[in-house]
mmCIF file with all atom_site columns, C-alpha atoms in Angstrom:
data_model
loop_
_atom_site.group_PDB
_atom_site.id
_atom_site.type_symbol
_atom_site.label_atom_id
_atom_site.label_alt_id
_atom_site.label_comp_id
_atom_site.label_asym_id
_atom_site.label_entity_id
_atom_site.label_seq_id
_atom_site.pdbx_PDB_ins_code
_atom_site.Cartn_x
_atom_site.Cartn_y
_atom_site.Cartn_z
_atom_site.occupancy
_atom_site.B_iso_or_equiv
_atom_site.pdbx_formal_charge
_atom_site.auth_seq_id
_atom_site.auth_comp_id
_atom_site.auth_asym_id
_atom_site.auth_atom_id
_atom_site.pdbx_PDB_model_num
ATOM 1   C CA . UNK A 1 1   ? 122.354 96.619 81.657 1.00 61.00 ? 36  UNK A CA 1
ATOM 2   C CA . UNK A 1 2   ? 121.806 99.080 78.128 1.00 77.00 ? 37  UNK A CA 1
ATOM 3   C CA . UNK A 1 3   ? 118.340 98.552 77.337 1.00 83.00 ? 38  UNK A CA 1
ATOM 4   C CA . UNK A 1 4   ? 118.638 96.707 74.526 1.00 91.00 ? 39  UNK A CA 1
ATOM 5   C CA . UNK A 1 5   ? 116.271 94.344 72.823 1.00 93.00 ? 40  UNK A CA 1
ATOM 6   C CA . UNK A 1 6   ? 115.862 91.812 70.302 1.00 93.00 ? 41  UNK A CA 1
ATOM 7   C CA . UNK A 1 7   ? 112.914 90.519 69.508 1.00 96.00 ? 42  UNK A CA 1
ATOM 8   C CA . UNK A 1 8   ? 112.749 86.878 67.633 1.00 96.00 ? 43  UNK A CA 1
ATOM 9   C CA . UNK A 1 9   ? 110.264 83.915 66.845 1.00 98.00 ? 44  UNK A CA 1
ATOM 10  C CA . UNK A 1 10  ? 109.990 80.686 66.113 1.00 98.00 ? 45  UNK A CA 1
ATOM 11  C CA . UNK A 1 11  ? 107.654 78.277 64.599 1.00 98.00 ? 46  UNK A CA 1
ATOM 12  C CA . UNK A 1 12  ? 107.113 74.509 65.641 1.00 98.00 ? 47  UNK A CA 1
ATOM 13  C CA . UNK A 1 13  ? 105.049 72.656 63.329 1.00 98.00 ? 48  UNK A CA 1
ATOM 14  C CA . UNK A 1 14  ? 103.454 69.433 64.309 1.00 98.00 ? 49  UNK A CA 1
ATOM 15  C CA . UNK A 1 15  ? 102.853 66.412 60.971 1.00 97.00 ? 50  UNK A CA 1
ATOM 16  C CA . UNK A 1 16  ? 102.187 62.297 62.459 1.00 96.00 ? 51  UNK A CA 1
ATOM 17  C CA . UNK A 1 17  ? 103.970 63.076 65.507 1.00 96.00 ? 52  UNK A CA 1
ATOM 18  C CA . UNK A 1 18  ? 106.893 65.054 63.983 1.00 97.00 ? 53  UNK A CA 1
ATOM 19  C CA . UNK A 1 19  ? 108.261 68.345 65.243 1.00 98.00 ? 54  UNK A CA 1
ATOM 20  C CA . UNK A 1 20  ? 109.767 69.770 62.326 1.00 97.00 ? 55  UNK A CA 1
ATOM 21  C CA . UNK A 1 21  ? 113.363 71.272 63.319 1.00 97.00 ? 56  UNK A CA 1
ATOM 22  C CA . UNK A 1 22  ? 115.841 73.373 61.350 1.00 96.00 ? 57  UNK A CA 1
ATOM 23  C CA . UNK A 1 23  ? 119.716 72.868 62.283 1.00 95.00 ? 58  UNK A CA 1
ATOM 24  C CA . UNK A 1 24  ? 120.850 76.283 62.186 1.00 89.00 ? 59  UNK A CA 1
ATOM 25  C CA . UNK A 1 25  ? 124.093 77.112 60.996 1.00 84.00 ? 60  UNK A CA 1
ATOM 26  C CA . UNK A 1 26  ? 125.985 80.847 60.532 1.00 65.00 ? 61  UNK A CA 1
ATOM 27  C CA . UNK A 1 27  ? 123.481 82.440 63.197 1.00 59.00 ? 62  UNK A CA 1
ATOM 28  C CA . UNK A 1 28  ? 124.491 86.410 64.721 1.00 64.00 ? 63  UNK A CA 1
ATOM 29  C CA . UNK A 1 29  ? 122.851 84.757 68.195 1.00 62.00 ? 64  UNK A CA 1
ATOM 30  C CA . UNK A 1 30  ? 123.355 81.168 68.215 1.00 65.00 ? 65  UNK A CA 1
ATOM 31  C CA . UNK A 1 31  ? 125.097 78.430 68.025 1.00 73.00 ? 66  UNK A CA 1
ATOM 32  C CA . UNK A 1 32  ? 125.756 76.087 65.468 1.00 81.00 ? 67  UNK A CA 1
ATOM 33  C CA . UNK A 1 33  ? 122.220 73.577 66.995 1.00 92.00 ? 68  UNK A CA 1
ATOM 34  C CA . UNK A 1 34  ? 118.017 72.904 66.869 1.00 96.00 ? 69  UNK A CA 1
ATOM 35  C CA . UNK A 1 35  ? 115.838 75.035 66.774 1.00 95.00 ? 70  UNK A CA 1
ATOM 36  C CA . UNK A 1 36  ? 111.708 75.937 64.857 1.00 97.00 ? 71  UNK A CA 1
ATOM 37  C CA . UNK A 1 37  ? 112.130 78.151 61.844 1.00 97.00 ? 72  UNK A CA 1
ATOM 38  C CA . UNK A 1 38  ? 112.452 81.598 62.637 1.00 96.00 ? 73  UNK A CA 1
ATOM 39  C CA . UNK A 1 39  ? 113.895 84.102 62.950 1.00 94.00 ? 74  UNK A CA 1
ATOM 40  C CA . UNK A 1 40  ? 113.797 88.255 64.130 1.00 94.00 ? 75  UNK A CA 1
ATOM 41  C CA . UNK A 1 41  ? 111.635 90.638 63.519 1.00 97.00 ? 76  UNK A CA 1
ATOM 42  C CA . UNK A 1 42  ? 111.724 93.501 60.811 1.00 96.00 ? 77  UNK A CA 1
ATOM 43  C CA . UNK A 1 43  ? 110.706 96.712 62.147 1.00 94.00 ? 78  UNK A CA 1
ATOM 44  C CA . UNK A 1 44  ? 107.377 97.173 60.774 1.00 95.00 ? 79  UNK A CA 1
ATOM 45  C CA . UNK A 1 45  ? 107.154 94.165 62.537 1.00 96.00 ? 80  UNK A CA 1
ATOM 46  C CA . UNK A 1 46  ? 107.408 95.442 66.613 1.00 92.00 ? 81  UNK A CA 1
ATOM 47  C CA . UNK A 1 47  ? 103.886 94.870 67.353 1.00 95.00 ? 82  UNK A CA 1
ATOM 48  C CA . UNK A 1 48  ? 102.972 91.972 65.109 1.00 98.00 ? 83  UNK A CA 1
ATOM 49  C CA . UNK A 1 49  ? 104.354 88.820 66.314 1.00 98.00 ? 84  UNK A CA 1
ATOM 50  C CA . UNK A 1 50  ? 102.061 86.723 64.327 1.00 98.00 ? 85  UNK A CA 1
ATOM 51  C CA . UNK A 1 51  ? 103.412 88.272 60.702 1.00 98.00 ? 86  UNK A CA 1
ATOM 52  C CA . UNK A 1 52  ? 107.220 87.810 62.046 1.00 98.00 ? 87  UNK A CA 1
ATOM 53  C CA . UNK A 1 53  ? 106.775 84.074 62.397 1.00 98.00 ? 88  UNK A CA 1
ATOM 54  C CA . UNK A 1 54  ? 104.584 83.926 59.095 1.00 98.00 ? 89  UNK A CA 1
ATOM 55  C CA . UNK A 1 55  ? 106.976 85.527 56.925 1.00 98.00 ? 90  UNK A CA 1
ATOM 56  C CA . UNK A 1 56  ? 109.939 83.832 58.395 1.00 97.00 ? 91  UNK A CA 1
ATOM 57  C CA . UNK A 1 57  ? 107.978 80.787 57.682 1.00 97.00 ? 92  UNK A CA 1
ATOM 58  C CA . UNK A 1 58  ? 107.343 81.731 54.303 1.00 97.00 ? 93  UNK A CA 1
ATOM 59  C CA . UNK A 1 59  ? 111.417 82.994 53.695 1.00 96.00 ? 94  UNK A CA 1
ATOM 60  C CA . UNK A 1 60  ? 113.098 80.234 55.164 1.00 95.00 ? 95  UNK A CA 1
ATOM 61  C CA . UNK A 1 61  ? 110.425 76.551 54.265 1.00 96.00 ? 96  UNK A CA 1
ATOM 62  C CA . UNK A 1 62  ? 108.335 77.886 51.600 1.00 96.00 ? 97  UNK A CA 1
ATOM 63  C CA . UNK A 1 63  ? 105.158 77.527 53.188 1.00 97.00 ? 98  UNK A CA 1
ATOM 64  C CA . UNK A 1 64  ? 101.986 80.155 53.843 1.00 98.00 ? 99  UNK A CA 1
ATOM 65  C CA . UNK A 1 65  ? 99.619  80.741 56.985 1.00 98.00 ? 100 UNK A CA 1
ATOM 66  C CA . UNK A 1 66  ? 96.834  78.459 54.597 1.00 98.00 ? 101 UNK A CA 1
ATOM 67  C CA . UNK A 1 67  ? 99.506  75.991 54.533 1.00 98.00 ? 102 UNK A CA 1
ATOM 68  C CA . UNK A 1 68  ? 99.372  75.406 58.679 1.00 98.00 ? 103 UNK A CA 1
ATOM 69  C CA . UNK A 1 69  ? 96.504  75.131 60.936 1.00 98.00 ? 104 UNK A CA 1
ATOM 70  C CA . UNK A 1 70  ? 95.990  75.714 64.487 1.00 98.00 ? 105 UNK A CA 1
ATOM 71  C CA . UNK A 1 71  ? 98.591  78.008 64.637 1.00 98.00 ? 106 UNK A CA 1
ATOM 72  C CA . UNK A 1 72  ? 98.413  79.493 67.925 1.00 98.00 ? 107 UNK A CA 1
ATOM 73  C CA . UNK A 1 73  ? 101.405 82.035 70.277 1.00 98.00 ? 108 UNK A CA 1
ATOM 74  C CA . UNK A 1 74  ? 102.152 79.576 72.930 1.00 98.00 ? 109 UNK A CA 1
ATOM 75  C CA . UNK A 1 75  ? 105.165 80.698 74.436 1.00 98.00 ? 110 UNK A CA 1
ATOM 76  C CA . UNK A 1 76  ? 107.025 84.626 75.086 1.00 98.00 ? 111 UNK A CA 1
ATOM 77  C CA . UNK A 1 77  ? 109.995 83.588 76.704 1.00 98.00 ? 112 UNK A CA 1
ATOM 78  C CA . UNK A 1 78  ? 112.629 86.742 78.310 1.00 97.00 ? 113 UNK A CA 1
ATOM 79  C CA . UNK A 1 79  ? 116.347 86.321 78.612 1.00 96.00 ? 114 UNK A CA 1
ATOM 80  C CA . UNK A 1 80  ? 119.000 88.693 79.755 1.00 94.00 ? 115 UNK A CA 1
ATOM 81  C CA . UNK A 1 81  ? 122.280 88.001 77.631 1.00 91.00 ? 116 UNK A CA 1
ATOM 82  C CA . UNK A 1 82  ? 125.463 89.527 75.986 1.00 88.00 ? 117 UNK A CA 1
ATOM 83  C CA . UNK A 1 83  ? 123.412 93.111 77.914 1.00 91.00 ? 118 UNK A CA 1
ATOM 84  C CA . UNK A 1 84  ? 120.269 93.096 76.362 1.00 93.00 ? 119 UNK A CA 1
ATOM 85  C CA . UNK A 1 85  ? 117.120 91.546 76.326 1.00 95.00 ? 120 UNK A CA 1
ATOM 86  C CA . UNK A 1 86  ? 115.984 88.764 74.520 1.00 95.00 ? 121 UNK A CA 1
ATOM 87  C CA . UNK A 1 87  ? 112.180 88.082 74.225 1.00 97.00 ? 122 UNK A CA 1
ATOM 88  C CA . UNK A 1 88  ? 111.801 85.175 71.912 1.00 98.00 ? 123 UNK A CA 1
ATOM 89  C CA . UNK A 1 89  ? 108.152 84.244 70.133 1.00 98.00 ? 124 UNK A CA 1
ATOM 90  C CA . UNK A 1 90  ? 107.281 80.281 70.158 1.00 98.00 ? 125 UNK A CA 1
ATOM 91  C CA . UNK A 1 91  ? 103.895 79.038 67.888 1.00 98.00 ? 126 UNK A CA 1
ATOM 92  C CA . UNK A 1 92  ? 102.850 76.094 67.556 1.00 98.00 ? 127 UNK A CA 1
ATOM 93  C CA . UNK A 1 93  ? 100.692 74.458 64.212 1.00 98.00 ? 128 UNK A CA 1
ATOM 94  C CA . UNK A 1 94  ? 100.139 71.728 62.364 1.00 98.00 ? 129 UNK A CA 1
ATOM 95  C CA . UNK A 1 95  ? 100.467 71.374 58.867 1.00 98.00 ? 130 UNK A CA 1
ATOM 96  C CA . UNK A 1 96  ? 97.708  70.942 56.411 1.00 98.00 ? 131 UNK A CA 1
ATOM 97  C CA . UNK A 1 97  ? 97.248  67.893 54.601 1.00 96.00 ? 132 UNK A CA 1
ATOM 98  C CA . UNK A 1 98  ? 99.006  67.826 50.916 1.00 96.00 ? 133 UNK A CA 1
ATOM 99  C CA . UNK A 1 99  ? 101.529 70.309 52.307 1.00 97.00 ? 134 UNK A CA 1
ATOM 100 C CA . UNK A 1 100 ? 104.524 70.828 50.745 1.00 94.00 ? 135 UNK A CA 1
ATOM 101 C CA . UNK A 1 101 ? 107.662 72.029 52.901 1.00 94.00 ? 136 UNK A CA 1
ATOM 102 C CA . UNK A 1 102 ? 110.466 73.226 50.813 1.00 90.00 ? 137 UNK A CA 1
ATOM 103 C CA . UNK A 1 103 ? 113.302 71.536 49.756 1.00 85.00 ? 138 UNK A CA 1
ATOM 104 C CA . UNK A 1 104 ? 116.197 73.352 51.361 1.00 85.00 ? 139 UNK A CA 1
ATOM 105 C CA . UNK A 1 105 ? 116.767 76.158 53.015 1.00 90.00 ? 140 UNK A CA 1
ATOM 106 C CA . UNK A 1 106 ? 119.546 78.685 53.242 1.00 89.00 ? 141 UNK A CA 1
ATOM 107 C CA . UNK A 1 107 ? 119.157 78.787 57.350 1.00 89.00 ? 142 UNK A CA 1
ATOM 108 C CA . UNK A 1 108 ? 120.946 75.375 57.915 1.00 92.00 ? 143 UNK A CA 1
ATOM 109 C CA . UNK A 1 109 ? 118.713 71.708 57.534 1.00 94.00 ? 144 UNK A CA 1
ATOM 110 C CA . UNK A 1 110 ? 115.473 70.930 57.447 1.00 96.00 ? 145 UNK A CA 1
ATOM 111 C CA . UNK A 1 111 ? 114.260 67.686 59.324 1.00 96.00 ? 146 UNK A CA 1
ATOM 112 C CA . UNK A 1 112 ? 111.424 66.204 60.647 1.00 97.00 ? 147 UNK A CA 1
ATOM 113 C CA . UNK A 1 113 ? 111.894 64.782 64.497 1.00 97.00 ? 148 UNK A CA 1
ATOM 114 C CA . UNK A 1 114 ? 110.237 62.457 66.267 1.00 97.00 ? 149 UNK A CA 1
ATOM 115 C CA . UNK A 1 115 ? 107.996 64.384 69.393 1.00 96.00 ? 150 UNK A CA 1
ATOM 116 C CA . UNK A 1 116 ? 109.596 61.644 71.604 1.00 94.00 ? 151 UNK A CA 1
ATOM 117 C CA . UNK A 1 117 ? 113.098 62.731 70.608 1.00 96.00 ? 152 UNK A CA 1
ATOM 118 C CA . UNK A 1 118 ? 113.717 65.895 69.911 1.00 96.00 ? 153 UNK A CA 1
ATOM 119 C CA . UNK A 1 119 ? 114.176 66.662 73.415 1.00 96.00 ? 154 UNK A CA 1
ATOM 120 C CA . UNK A 1 120 ? 117.509 64.527 72.675 1.00 96.00 ? 155 UNK A CA 1
ATOM 121 C CA . UNK A 1 121 ? 119.256 67.169 69.907 1.00 95.00 ? 156 UNK A CA 1
ATOM 122 C CA . UNK A 1 122 ? 121.352 70.531 71.274 1.00 95.00 ? 157 UNK A CA 1
ATOM 123 C CA . UNK A 1 123 ? 118.971 73.080 70.880 1.00 95.00 ? 158 UNK A CA 1
ATOM 124 C CA . UNK A 1 124 ? 119.358 76.869 72.329 1.00 93.00 ? 159 UNK A CA 1
ATOM 125 C CA . UNK A 1 125 ? 119.253 77.106 76.584 1.00 93.00 ? 160 UNK A CA 1
ATOM 126 C CA . UNK A 1 126 ? 116.225 78.857 76.077 1.00 95.00 ? 161 UNK A CA 1
ATOM 127 C CA . UNK A 1 127 ? 114.345 77.023 73.408 1.00 96.00 ? 162 UNK A CA 1
ATOM 128 C CA . UNK A 1 128 ? 114.937 73.947 74.314 1.00 96.00 ? 163 UNK A CA 1
ATOM 129 C CA . UNK A 1 129 ? 113.135 74.762 78.205 1.00 97.00 ? 164 UNK A CA 1
ATOM 130 C CA . UNK A 1 130 ? 110.027 76.456 76.064 1.00 98.00 ? 165 UNK A CA 1
ATOM 131 C CA . UNK A 1 131 ? 109.779 72.605 74.305 1.00 98.00 ? 166 UNK A CA 1
ATOM 132 C CA . UNK A 1 132 ? 110.275 71.054 77.884 1.00 97.00 ? 167 UNK A CA 1
ATOM 133 C CA . UNK A 1 133 ? 107.444 72.863 79.574 1.00 98.00 ? 168 UNK A CA 1
ATOM 134 C CA . UNK A 1 134 ? 105.627 72.143 76.625 1.00 98.00 ? 169 UNK A CA 1
ATOM 135 C CA . UNK A 1 135 ? 106.169 67.996 76.115 1.00 97.00 ? 170 UNK A CA 1
ATOM 136 C CA . UNK A 1 136 ? 105.338 67.814 79.639 1.00 97.00 ? 171 UNK A CA 1
ATOM 137 C CA . UNK A 1 137 ? 102.501 70.487 80.336 1.00 98.00 ? 172 UNK A CA 1
ATOM 138 C CA . UNK A 1 138 ? 101.960 72.777 77.708 1.00 98.00 ? 173 UNK A CA 1
ATOM 139 C CA . UNK A 1 139 ? 100.714 70.516 74.875 1.00 97.00 ? 174 UNK A CA 1
ATOM 140 C CA . UNK A 1 140 ? 98.144  69.172 76.978 1.00 97.00 ? 175 UNK A CA 1
ATOM 141 C CA . UNK A 1 141 ? 96.120  72.543 76.402 1.00 97.00 ? 176 UNK A CA 1
ATOM 142 C CA . UNK A 1 142 ? 96.018  75.243 74.335 1.00 96.00 ? 177 UNK A CA 1
ATOM 143 C CA . UNK A 1 143 ? 97.459  77.908 76.890 1.00 98.00 ? 178 UNK A CA 1
ATOM 144 C CA . UNK A 1 144 ? 99.779  80.763 76.597 1.00 98.00 ? 179 UNK A CA 1
ATOM 145 C CA . UNK A 1 145 ? 102.723 80.744 79.064 1.00 98.00 ? 180 UNK A CA 1
ATOM 146 C CA . UNK A 1 146 ? 105.158 83.310 80.387 1.00 98.00 ? 181 UNK A CA 1
ATOM 147 C CA . UNK A 1 147 ? 108.357 82.601 80.873 1.00 98.00 ? 182 UNK A CA 1
ATOM 148 C CA . UNK A 1 148 ? 111.593 84.567 82.485 1.00 98.00 ? 183 UNK A CA 1
ATOM 149 C CA . UNK A 1 149 ? 115.380 82.920 82.052 1.00 96.00 ? 184 UNK A CA 1
ATOM 150 C CA . UNK A 1 150 ? 117.768 82.282 85.293 1.00 93.00 ? 185 UNK A CA 1
ATOM 151 C CA . UNK A 1 151 ? 120.581 79.899 85.204 1.00 88.00 ? 186 UNK A CA 1
ATOM 152 C CA . UNK A 1 152 ? 118.287 76.373 86.068 1.00 89.00 ? 187 UNK A CA 1
ATOM 153 C CA . UNK A 1 153 ? 115.772 76.600 82.671 1.00 90.00 ? 188 UNK A CA 1
ATOM 154 C CA . UNK A 1 154 ? 113.150 79.282 82.439 1.00 96.00 ? 189 UNK A CA 1
ATOM 155 C CA . UNK A 1 155 ? 110.503 79.689 84.656 1.00 97.00 ? 190 UNK A CA 1
ATOM 156 C CA . UNK A 1 156 ? 106.788 80.082 83.204 1.00 98.00 ? 191 UNK A CA 1
ATOM 157 C CA . UNK A 1 157 ? 103.789 81.293 84.229 1.00 98.00 ? 192 UNK A CA 1
ATOM 158 C CA . UNK A 1 158 ? 100.424 80.732 82.492 1.00 98.00 ? 193 UNK A CA 1
ATOM 159 C CA . UNK A 1 159 ? 99.438  84.187 81.001 1.00 97.00 ? 194 UNK A CA 1
ATOM 160 C CA . UNK A 1 160 ? 95.559  85.312 82.109 1.00 95.00 ? 195 UNK A CA 1
ATOM 161 C CA . UNK A 1 161 ? 93.615  87.692 80.190 1.00 93.00 ? 196 UNK A CA 1
ATOM 162 C CA . UNK A 1 162 ? 91.838  90.190 82.715 1.00 93.00 ? 197 UNK A CA 1
#
């Protein structure tokens, strides 16, 4: 373990029972697959996951914070891969009525996917395990969950403030 960290963030935007997914191509970190809109933190964002996700959302799909509602950090995950610790911050939000996403994205293909069908799609390991937990548990509350990856998935725990 060399002590390297990789901080990443993603947002999953909901609208009428569908989730906006991005078929990401050309990533330095993941093979082409479906995921949320997002990316790596910039140096000035290292202590502000919300700033990172809002910047990525604007760069990739042209939305601003006023175009979404109910923005909430719901999952923080850790994975040790390729000699680095990968920290992912997953946000969820609802698209405001009348808000429009960009027609195209330089990072790949955007698609609104029925929430009941999205888990059938090819996704990065951590994102898929997080969405499986979200669909079975997380979507029914407003809790923040922390998760550590294992070979069999992610072990999640509800994070309490104390």
